[in-house]
C-alpha atoms as a printed R data frame, in Angstrom:
    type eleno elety resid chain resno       x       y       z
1   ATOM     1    CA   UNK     A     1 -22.189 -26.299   3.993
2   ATOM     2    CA   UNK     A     2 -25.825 -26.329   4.599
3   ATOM     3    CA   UNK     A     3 -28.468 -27.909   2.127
4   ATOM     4    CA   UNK     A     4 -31.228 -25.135   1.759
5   ATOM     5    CA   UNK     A     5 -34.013 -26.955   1.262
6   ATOM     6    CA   UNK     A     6 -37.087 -25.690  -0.733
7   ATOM     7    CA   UNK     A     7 -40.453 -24.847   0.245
8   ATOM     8    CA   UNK     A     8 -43.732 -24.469  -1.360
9   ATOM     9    CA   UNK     A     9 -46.461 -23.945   1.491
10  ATOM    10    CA   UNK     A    10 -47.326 -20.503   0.423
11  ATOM    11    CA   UNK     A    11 -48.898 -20.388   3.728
12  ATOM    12    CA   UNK     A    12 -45.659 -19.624   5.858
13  ATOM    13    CA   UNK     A    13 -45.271 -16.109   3.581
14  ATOM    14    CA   UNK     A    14 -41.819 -16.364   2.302
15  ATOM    15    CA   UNK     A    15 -41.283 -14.846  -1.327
16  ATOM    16    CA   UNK     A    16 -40.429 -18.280  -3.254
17  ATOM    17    CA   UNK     A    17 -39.419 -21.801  -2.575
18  ATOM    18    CA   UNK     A    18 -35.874 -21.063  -3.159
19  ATOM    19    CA   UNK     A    19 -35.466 -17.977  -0.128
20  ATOM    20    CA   UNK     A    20 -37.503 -19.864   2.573
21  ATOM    21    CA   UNK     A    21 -34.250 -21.213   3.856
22  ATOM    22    CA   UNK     A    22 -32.908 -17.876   4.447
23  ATOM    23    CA   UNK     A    23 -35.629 -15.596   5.094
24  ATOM    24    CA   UNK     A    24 -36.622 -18.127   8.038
25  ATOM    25    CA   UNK     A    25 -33.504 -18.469   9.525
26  ATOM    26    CA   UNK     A    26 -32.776 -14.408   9.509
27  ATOM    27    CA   UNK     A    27 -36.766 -13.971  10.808
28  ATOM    28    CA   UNK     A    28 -35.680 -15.951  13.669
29  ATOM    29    CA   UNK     A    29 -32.496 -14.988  14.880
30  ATOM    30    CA   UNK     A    30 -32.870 -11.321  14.397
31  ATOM    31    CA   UNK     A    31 -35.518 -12.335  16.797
32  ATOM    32    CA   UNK     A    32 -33.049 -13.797  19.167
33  ATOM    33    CA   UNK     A    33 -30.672 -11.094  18.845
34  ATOM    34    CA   UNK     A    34 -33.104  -8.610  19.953
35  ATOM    35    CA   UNK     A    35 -34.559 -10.597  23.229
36  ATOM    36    CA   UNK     A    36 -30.905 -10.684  24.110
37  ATOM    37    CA   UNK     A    37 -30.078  -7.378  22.993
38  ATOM    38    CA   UNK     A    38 -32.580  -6.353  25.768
39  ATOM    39    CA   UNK     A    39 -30.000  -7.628  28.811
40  ATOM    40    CA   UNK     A    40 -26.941  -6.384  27.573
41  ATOM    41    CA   UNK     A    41 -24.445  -6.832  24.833
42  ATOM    42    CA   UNK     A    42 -22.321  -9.570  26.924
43  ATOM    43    CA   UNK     A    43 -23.302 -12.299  25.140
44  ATOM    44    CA   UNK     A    44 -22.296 -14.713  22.361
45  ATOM    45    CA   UNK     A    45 -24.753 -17.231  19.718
46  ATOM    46    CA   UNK     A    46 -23.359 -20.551  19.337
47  ATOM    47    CA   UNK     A    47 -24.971 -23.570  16.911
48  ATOM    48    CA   UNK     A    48 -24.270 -26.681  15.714
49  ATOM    49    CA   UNK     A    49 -24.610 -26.656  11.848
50  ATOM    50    CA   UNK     A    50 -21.919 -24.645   9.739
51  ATOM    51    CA   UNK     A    51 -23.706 -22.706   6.705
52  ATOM    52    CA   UNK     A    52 -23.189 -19.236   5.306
53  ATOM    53    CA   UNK     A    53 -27.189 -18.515   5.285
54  ATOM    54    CA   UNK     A    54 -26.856 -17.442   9.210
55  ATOM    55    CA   UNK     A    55 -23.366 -16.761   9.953
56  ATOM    56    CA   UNK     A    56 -23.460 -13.376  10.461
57  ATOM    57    CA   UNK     A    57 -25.495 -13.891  13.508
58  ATOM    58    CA   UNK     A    58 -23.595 -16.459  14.782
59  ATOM    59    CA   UNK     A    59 -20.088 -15.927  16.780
60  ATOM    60    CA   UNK     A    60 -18.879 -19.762  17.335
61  ATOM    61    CA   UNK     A    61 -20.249 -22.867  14.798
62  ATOM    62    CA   UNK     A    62 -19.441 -26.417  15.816
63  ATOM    63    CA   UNK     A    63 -19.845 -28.677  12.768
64  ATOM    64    CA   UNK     A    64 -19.008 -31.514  11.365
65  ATOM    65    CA   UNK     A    65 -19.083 -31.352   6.739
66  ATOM    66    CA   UNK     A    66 -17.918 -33.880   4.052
67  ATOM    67    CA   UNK     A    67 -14.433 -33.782   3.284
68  ATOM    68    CA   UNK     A    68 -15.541 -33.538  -0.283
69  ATOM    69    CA   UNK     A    69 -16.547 -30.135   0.129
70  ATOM    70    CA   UNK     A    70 -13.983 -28.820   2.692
71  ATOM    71    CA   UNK     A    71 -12.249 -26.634   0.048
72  ATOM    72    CA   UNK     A    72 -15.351 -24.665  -0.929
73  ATOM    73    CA   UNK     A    73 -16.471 -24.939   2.853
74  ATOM    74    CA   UNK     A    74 -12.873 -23.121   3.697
75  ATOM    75    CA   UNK     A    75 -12.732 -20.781   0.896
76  ATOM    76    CA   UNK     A    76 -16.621 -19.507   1.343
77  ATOM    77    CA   UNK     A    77 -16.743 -19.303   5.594
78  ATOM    78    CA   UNK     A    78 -13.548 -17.146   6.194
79  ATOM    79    CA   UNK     A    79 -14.828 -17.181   9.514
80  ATOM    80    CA   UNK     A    80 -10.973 -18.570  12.245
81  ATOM    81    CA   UNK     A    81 -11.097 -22.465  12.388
82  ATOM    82    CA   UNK     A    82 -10.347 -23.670  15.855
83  ATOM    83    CA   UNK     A    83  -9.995 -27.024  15.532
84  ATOM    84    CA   UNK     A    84 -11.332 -30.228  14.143
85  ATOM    85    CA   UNK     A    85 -12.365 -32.182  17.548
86  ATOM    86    CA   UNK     A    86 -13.167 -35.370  17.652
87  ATOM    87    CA   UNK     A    87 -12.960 -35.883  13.808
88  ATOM    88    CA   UNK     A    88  -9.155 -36.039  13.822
89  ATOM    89    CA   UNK     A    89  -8.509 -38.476  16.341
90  ATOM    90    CA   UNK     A    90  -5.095 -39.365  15.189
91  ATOM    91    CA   UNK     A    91  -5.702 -39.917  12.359
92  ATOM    92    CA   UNK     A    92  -3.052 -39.051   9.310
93  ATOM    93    CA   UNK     A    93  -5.645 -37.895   6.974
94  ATOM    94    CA   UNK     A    94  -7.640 -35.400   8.899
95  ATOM    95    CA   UNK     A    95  -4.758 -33.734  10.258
96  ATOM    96    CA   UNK     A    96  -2.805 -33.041   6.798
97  ATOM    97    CA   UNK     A    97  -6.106 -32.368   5.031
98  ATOM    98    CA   UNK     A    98  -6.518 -29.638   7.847
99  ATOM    99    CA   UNK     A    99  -2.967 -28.399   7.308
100 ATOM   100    CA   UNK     A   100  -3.259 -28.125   3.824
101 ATOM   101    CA   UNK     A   101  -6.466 -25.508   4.551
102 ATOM   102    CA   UNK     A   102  -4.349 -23.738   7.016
103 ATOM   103    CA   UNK     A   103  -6.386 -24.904  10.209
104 ATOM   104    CA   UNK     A   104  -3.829 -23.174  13.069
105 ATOM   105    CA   UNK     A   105  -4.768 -26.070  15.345
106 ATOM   106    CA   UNK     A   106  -5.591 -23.747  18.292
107 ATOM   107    CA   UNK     A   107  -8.262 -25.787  19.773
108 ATOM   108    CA   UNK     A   108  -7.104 -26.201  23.470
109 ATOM   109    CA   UNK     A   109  -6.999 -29.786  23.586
110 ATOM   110    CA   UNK     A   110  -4.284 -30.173  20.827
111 ATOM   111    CA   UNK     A   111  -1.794 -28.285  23.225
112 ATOM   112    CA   UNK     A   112  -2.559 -29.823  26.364
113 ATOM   113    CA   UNK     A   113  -3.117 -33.260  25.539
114 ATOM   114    CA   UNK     A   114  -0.369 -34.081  22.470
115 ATOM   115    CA   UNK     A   115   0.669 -37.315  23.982
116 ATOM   116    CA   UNK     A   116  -2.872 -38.497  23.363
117 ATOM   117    CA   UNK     A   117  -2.224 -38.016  19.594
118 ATOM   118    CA   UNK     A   118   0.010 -40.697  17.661
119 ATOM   119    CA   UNK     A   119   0.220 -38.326  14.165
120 ATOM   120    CA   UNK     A   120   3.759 -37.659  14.270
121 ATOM   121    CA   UNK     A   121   3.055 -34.463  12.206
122 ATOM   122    CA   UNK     A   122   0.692 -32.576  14.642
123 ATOM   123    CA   UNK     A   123   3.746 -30.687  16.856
124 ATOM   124    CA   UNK     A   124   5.264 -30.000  13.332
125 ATOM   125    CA   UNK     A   125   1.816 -28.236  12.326
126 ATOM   126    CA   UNK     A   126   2.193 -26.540  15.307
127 ATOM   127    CA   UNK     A   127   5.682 -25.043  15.380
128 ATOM   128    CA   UNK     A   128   4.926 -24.116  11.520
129 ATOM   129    CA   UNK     A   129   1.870 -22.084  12.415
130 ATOM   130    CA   UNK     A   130   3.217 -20.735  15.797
131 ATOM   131    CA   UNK     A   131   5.984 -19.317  13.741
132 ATOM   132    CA   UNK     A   132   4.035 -17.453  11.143
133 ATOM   133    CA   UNK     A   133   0.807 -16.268  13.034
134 ATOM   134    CA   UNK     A   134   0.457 -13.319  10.548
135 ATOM   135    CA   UNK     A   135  -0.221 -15.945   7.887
136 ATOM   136    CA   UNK     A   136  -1.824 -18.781   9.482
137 ATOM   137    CA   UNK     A   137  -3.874 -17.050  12.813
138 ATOM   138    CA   UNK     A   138  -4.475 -13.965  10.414
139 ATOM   139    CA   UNK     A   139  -4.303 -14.696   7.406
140 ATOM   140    CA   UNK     A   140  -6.842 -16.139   4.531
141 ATOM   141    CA   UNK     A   141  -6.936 -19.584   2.625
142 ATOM   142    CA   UNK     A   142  -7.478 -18.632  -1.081
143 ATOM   143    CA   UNK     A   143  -7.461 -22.136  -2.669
144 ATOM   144    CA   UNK     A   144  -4.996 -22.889  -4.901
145 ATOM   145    CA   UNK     A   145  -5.169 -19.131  -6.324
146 ATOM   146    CA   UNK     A   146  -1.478 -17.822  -7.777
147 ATOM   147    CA   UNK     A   147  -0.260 -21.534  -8.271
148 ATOM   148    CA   UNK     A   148   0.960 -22.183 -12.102
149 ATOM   149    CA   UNK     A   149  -0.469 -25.817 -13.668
150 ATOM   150    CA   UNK     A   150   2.834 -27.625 -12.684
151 ATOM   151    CA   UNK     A   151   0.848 -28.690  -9.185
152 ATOM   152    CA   UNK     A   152  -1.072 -32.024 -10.667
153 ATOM   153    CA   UNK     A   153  -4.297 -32.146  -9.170
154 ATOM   154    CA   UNK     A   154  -4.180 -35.453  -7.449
155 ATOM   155    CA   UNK     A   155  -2.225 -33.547  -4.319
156 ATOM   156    CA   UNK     A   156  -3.536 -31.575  -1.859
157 ATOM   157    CA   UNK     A   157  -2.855 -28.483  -2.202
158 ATOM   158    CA   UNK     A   158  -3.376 -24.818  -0.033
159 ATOM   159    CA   UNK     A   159  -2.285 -21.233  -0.086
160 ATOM   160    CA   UNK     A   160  -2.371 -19.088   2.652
161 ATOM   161    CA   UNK     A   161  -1.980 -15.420   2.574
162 ATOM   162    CA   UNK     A   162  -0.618 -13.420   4.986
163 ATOM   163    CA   UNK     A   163  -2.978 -10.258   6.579
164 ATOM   164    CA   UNK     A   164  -0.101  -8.045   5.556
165 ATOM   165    CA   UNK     A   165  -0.129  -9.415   1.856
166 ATOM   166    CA   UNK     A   166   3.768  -9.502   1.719
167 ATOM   167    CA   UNK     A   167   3.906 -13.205   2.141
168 ATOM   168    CA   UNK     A   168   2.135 -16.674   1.470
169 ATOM   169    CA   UNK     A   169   2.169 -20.337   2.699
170 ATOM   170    CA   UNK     A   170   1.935 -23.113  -0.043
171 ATOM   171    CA   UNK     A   171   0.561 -26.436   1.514
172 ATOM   172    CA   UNK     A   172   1.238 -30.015   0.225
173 ATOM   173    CA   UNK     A   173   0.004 -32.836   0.954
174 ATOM   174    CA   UNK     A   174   0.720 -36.116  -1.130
175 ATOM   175    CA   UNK     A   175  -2.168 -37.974   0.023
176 ATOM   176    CA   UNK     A   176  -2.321 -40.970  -3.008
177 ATOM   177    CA   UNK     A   177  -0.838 -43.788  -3.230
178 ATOM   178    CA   UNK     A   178   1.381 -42.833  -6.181
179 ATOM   179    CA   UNK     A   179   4.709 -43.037  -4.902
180 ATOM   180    CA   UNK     A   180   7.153 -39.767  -4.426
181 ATOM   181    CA   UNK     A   181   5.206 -36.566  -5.906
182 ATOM   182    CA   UNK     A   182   8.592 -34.421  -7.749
183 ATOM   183    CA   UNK     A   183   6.839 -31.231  -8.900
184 ATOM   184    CA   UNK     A   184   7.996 -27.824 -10.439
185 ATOM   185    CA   UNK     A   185   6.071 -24.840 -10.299
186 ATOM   186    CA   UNK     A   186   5.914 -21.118  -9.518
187 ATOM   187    CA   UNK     A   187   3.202 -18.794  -7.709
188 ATOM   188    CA   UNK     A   188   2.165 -15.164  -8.857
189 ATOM   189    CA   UNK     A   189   0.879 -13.152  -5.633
190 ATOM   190    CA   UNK     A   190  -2.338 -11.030  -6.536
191 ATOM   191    CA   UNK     A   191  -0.074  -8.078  -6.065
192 ATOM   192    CA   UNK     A   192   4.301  -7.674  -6.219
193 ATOM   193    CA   UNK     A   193   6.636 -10.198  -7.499
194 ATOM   194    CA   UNK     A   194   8.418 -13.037  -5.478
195 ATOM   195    CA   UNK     A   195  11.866 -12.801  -4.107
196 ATOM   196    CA   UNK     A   196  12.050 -15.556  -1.892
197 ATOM   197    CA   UNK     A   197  10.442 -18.980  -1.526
198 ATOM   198    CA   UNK     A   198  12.122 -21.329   1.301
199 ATOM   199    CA   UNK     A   199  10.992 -24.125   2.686
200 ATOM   200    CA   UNK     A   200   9.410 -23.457   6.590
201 ATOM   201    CA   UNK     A   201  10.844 -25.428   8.595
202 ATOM   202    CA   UNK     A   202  14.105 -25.542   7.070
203 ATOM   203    CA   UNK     A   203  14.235 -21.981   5.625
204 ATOM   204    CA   UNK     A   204  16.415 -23.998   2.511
205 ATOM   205    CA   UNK     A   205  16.217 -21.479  -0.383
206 ATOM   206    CA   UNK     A   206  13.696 -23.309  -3.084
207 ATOM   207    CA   UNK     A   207  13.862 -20.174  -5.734
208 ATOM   208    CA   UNK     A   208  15.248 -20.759  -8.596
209 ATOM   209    CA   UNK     A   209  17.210 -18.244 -10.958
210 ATOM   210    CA   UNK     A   210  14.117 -18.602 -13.311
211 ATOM   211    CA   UNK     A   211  11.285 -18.420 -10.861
212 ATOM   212    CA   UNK     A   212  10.396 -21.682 -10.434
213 ATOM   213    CA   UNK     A   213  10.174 -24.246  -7.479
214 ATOM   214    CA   UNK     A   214  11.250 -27.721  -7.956
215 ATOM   215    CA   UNK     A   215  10.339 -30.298  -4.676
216 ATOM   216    CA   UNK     A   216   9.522 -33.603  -3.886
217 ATOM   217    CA   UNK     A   217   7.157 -35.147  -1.744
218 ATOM   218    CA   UNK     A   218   6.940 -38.633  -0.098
219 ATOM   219    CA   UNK     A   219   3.757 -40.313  -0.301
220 ATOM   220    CA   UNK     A   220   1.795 -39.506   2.830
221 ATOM   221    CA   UNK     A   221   4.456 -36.632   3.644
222 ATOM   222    CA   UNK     A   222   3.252 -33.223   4.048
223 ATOM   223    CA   UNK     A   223   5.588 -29.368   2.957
224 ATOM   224    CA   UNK     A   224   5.373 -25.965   3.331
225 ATOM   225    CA   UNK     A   225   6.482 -23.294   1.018
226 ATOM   226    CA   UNK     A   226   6.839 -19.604   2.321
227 ATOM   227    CA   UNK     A   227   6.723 -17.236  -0.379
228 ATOM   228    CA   UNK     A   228   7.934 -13.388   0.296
229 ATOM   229    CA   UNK     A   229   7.212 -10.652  -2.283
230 ATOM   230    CA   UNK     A   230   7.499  -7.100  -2.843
């Protein structure tokens, strides 16, 4: 996100150091809004520059943020990820990382152009998200919220809710160079309890009698969990 820089030129009238960031940015494009406002309302505001500050005057943001911060980046802009451009350029990393935040990879290129692309996991990502829009086109990243402590923190890890709230999508991705990650845990949905977790791609039943999930994952390999509750 955004560094909001401080100001203290008293001169430029806004209330403290700390709000300048803001209250200039909202002076201005509630300016813009209203010159355009004045020919119709068939338009759209597009900027480079993600950043929570003016995003509710902005319809499309093309960015570019440190994959430190993705997480928080995902979790606090719930506005629908198209696709990470030229940043992924086949590249193993970028494209789990973005699966694990539930990016649905609808940016035009990566249908039209897969051959161009040498990540053998991108048409997987693909198929996985095509077949559960409801979570991954409409539904909302929420961290690593309903996961027990049995996920170590050195994987990267996502959960995906569906908009209906009868389902999620638990990401993996064993990104270190640890060898095989073999991991048992269990997820609590904010509301309901869970009565099937398969794996989806497979659909091979990973529930356990006792409520747990047990599954291993190959270093640099990527899974997803569906979970269905009632």
């Amino acid at each position: 996100e955004m560094r909001s820089y401080l100001c203290f030129d008293k001169s430029h009238g806004h209330s403290t150091p700390a709000t300048a960031y803001y209250e200039g940015y909202s002076k201005m494009l509630d300016g813009v809004s209203s010159v355009m406002e004045e020919y119709g309302e068939d338009y759209f505001l597009l900027c480079e520059g993600v950043c929570d500050v003016y995003g509710k005057w902005i319809d499309i943001f093309c960015g570019y943020t440190d994959t430190n911060f993705l997480p928080l980046t995902r979790y606090t802009l719930p506005n629908k990820i198209i696709g990470r451009d030229l940043a992924s350029e086949n590249n193993q990393t970028y494209f789990s990382s973005a699966f694990v935040l539930g990016e649905p990879f609808i940016c035009h290129r990566y249908h039209v152009a897969q051959s161009k692309y040498t990540n053998a996991n991108l048409k997987r990502f693909i198929a996985i998200y095509k077949e559960y829009p409801d979570i991954f086109l409409e539904g909302k990243y929420v961290y690593r919220n309903g996961l027990s402590e049995g996920v170590p923190s050195y994987l990267e890890v996502g959960v995906m809710v569906s908009s209906d709230g009868n389902r999620s999508a638990v990401q993996i991705y064993n990104s270190e160079g640890l060898g095989e990650a073999n991991i048992t845990f269990s997820y609590t949905p904010s509301s309901g309890n869970v009565v099937k977790a398969y794996n989806a791609e497979t659909k091979e039943n990973l529930l356990a009698s006792n409520g747990m999930v047990a599954v291993s994952v190959a270093k640099g390999q990527t899974l997803s969990i569906i979970f269905e509750y009632k």
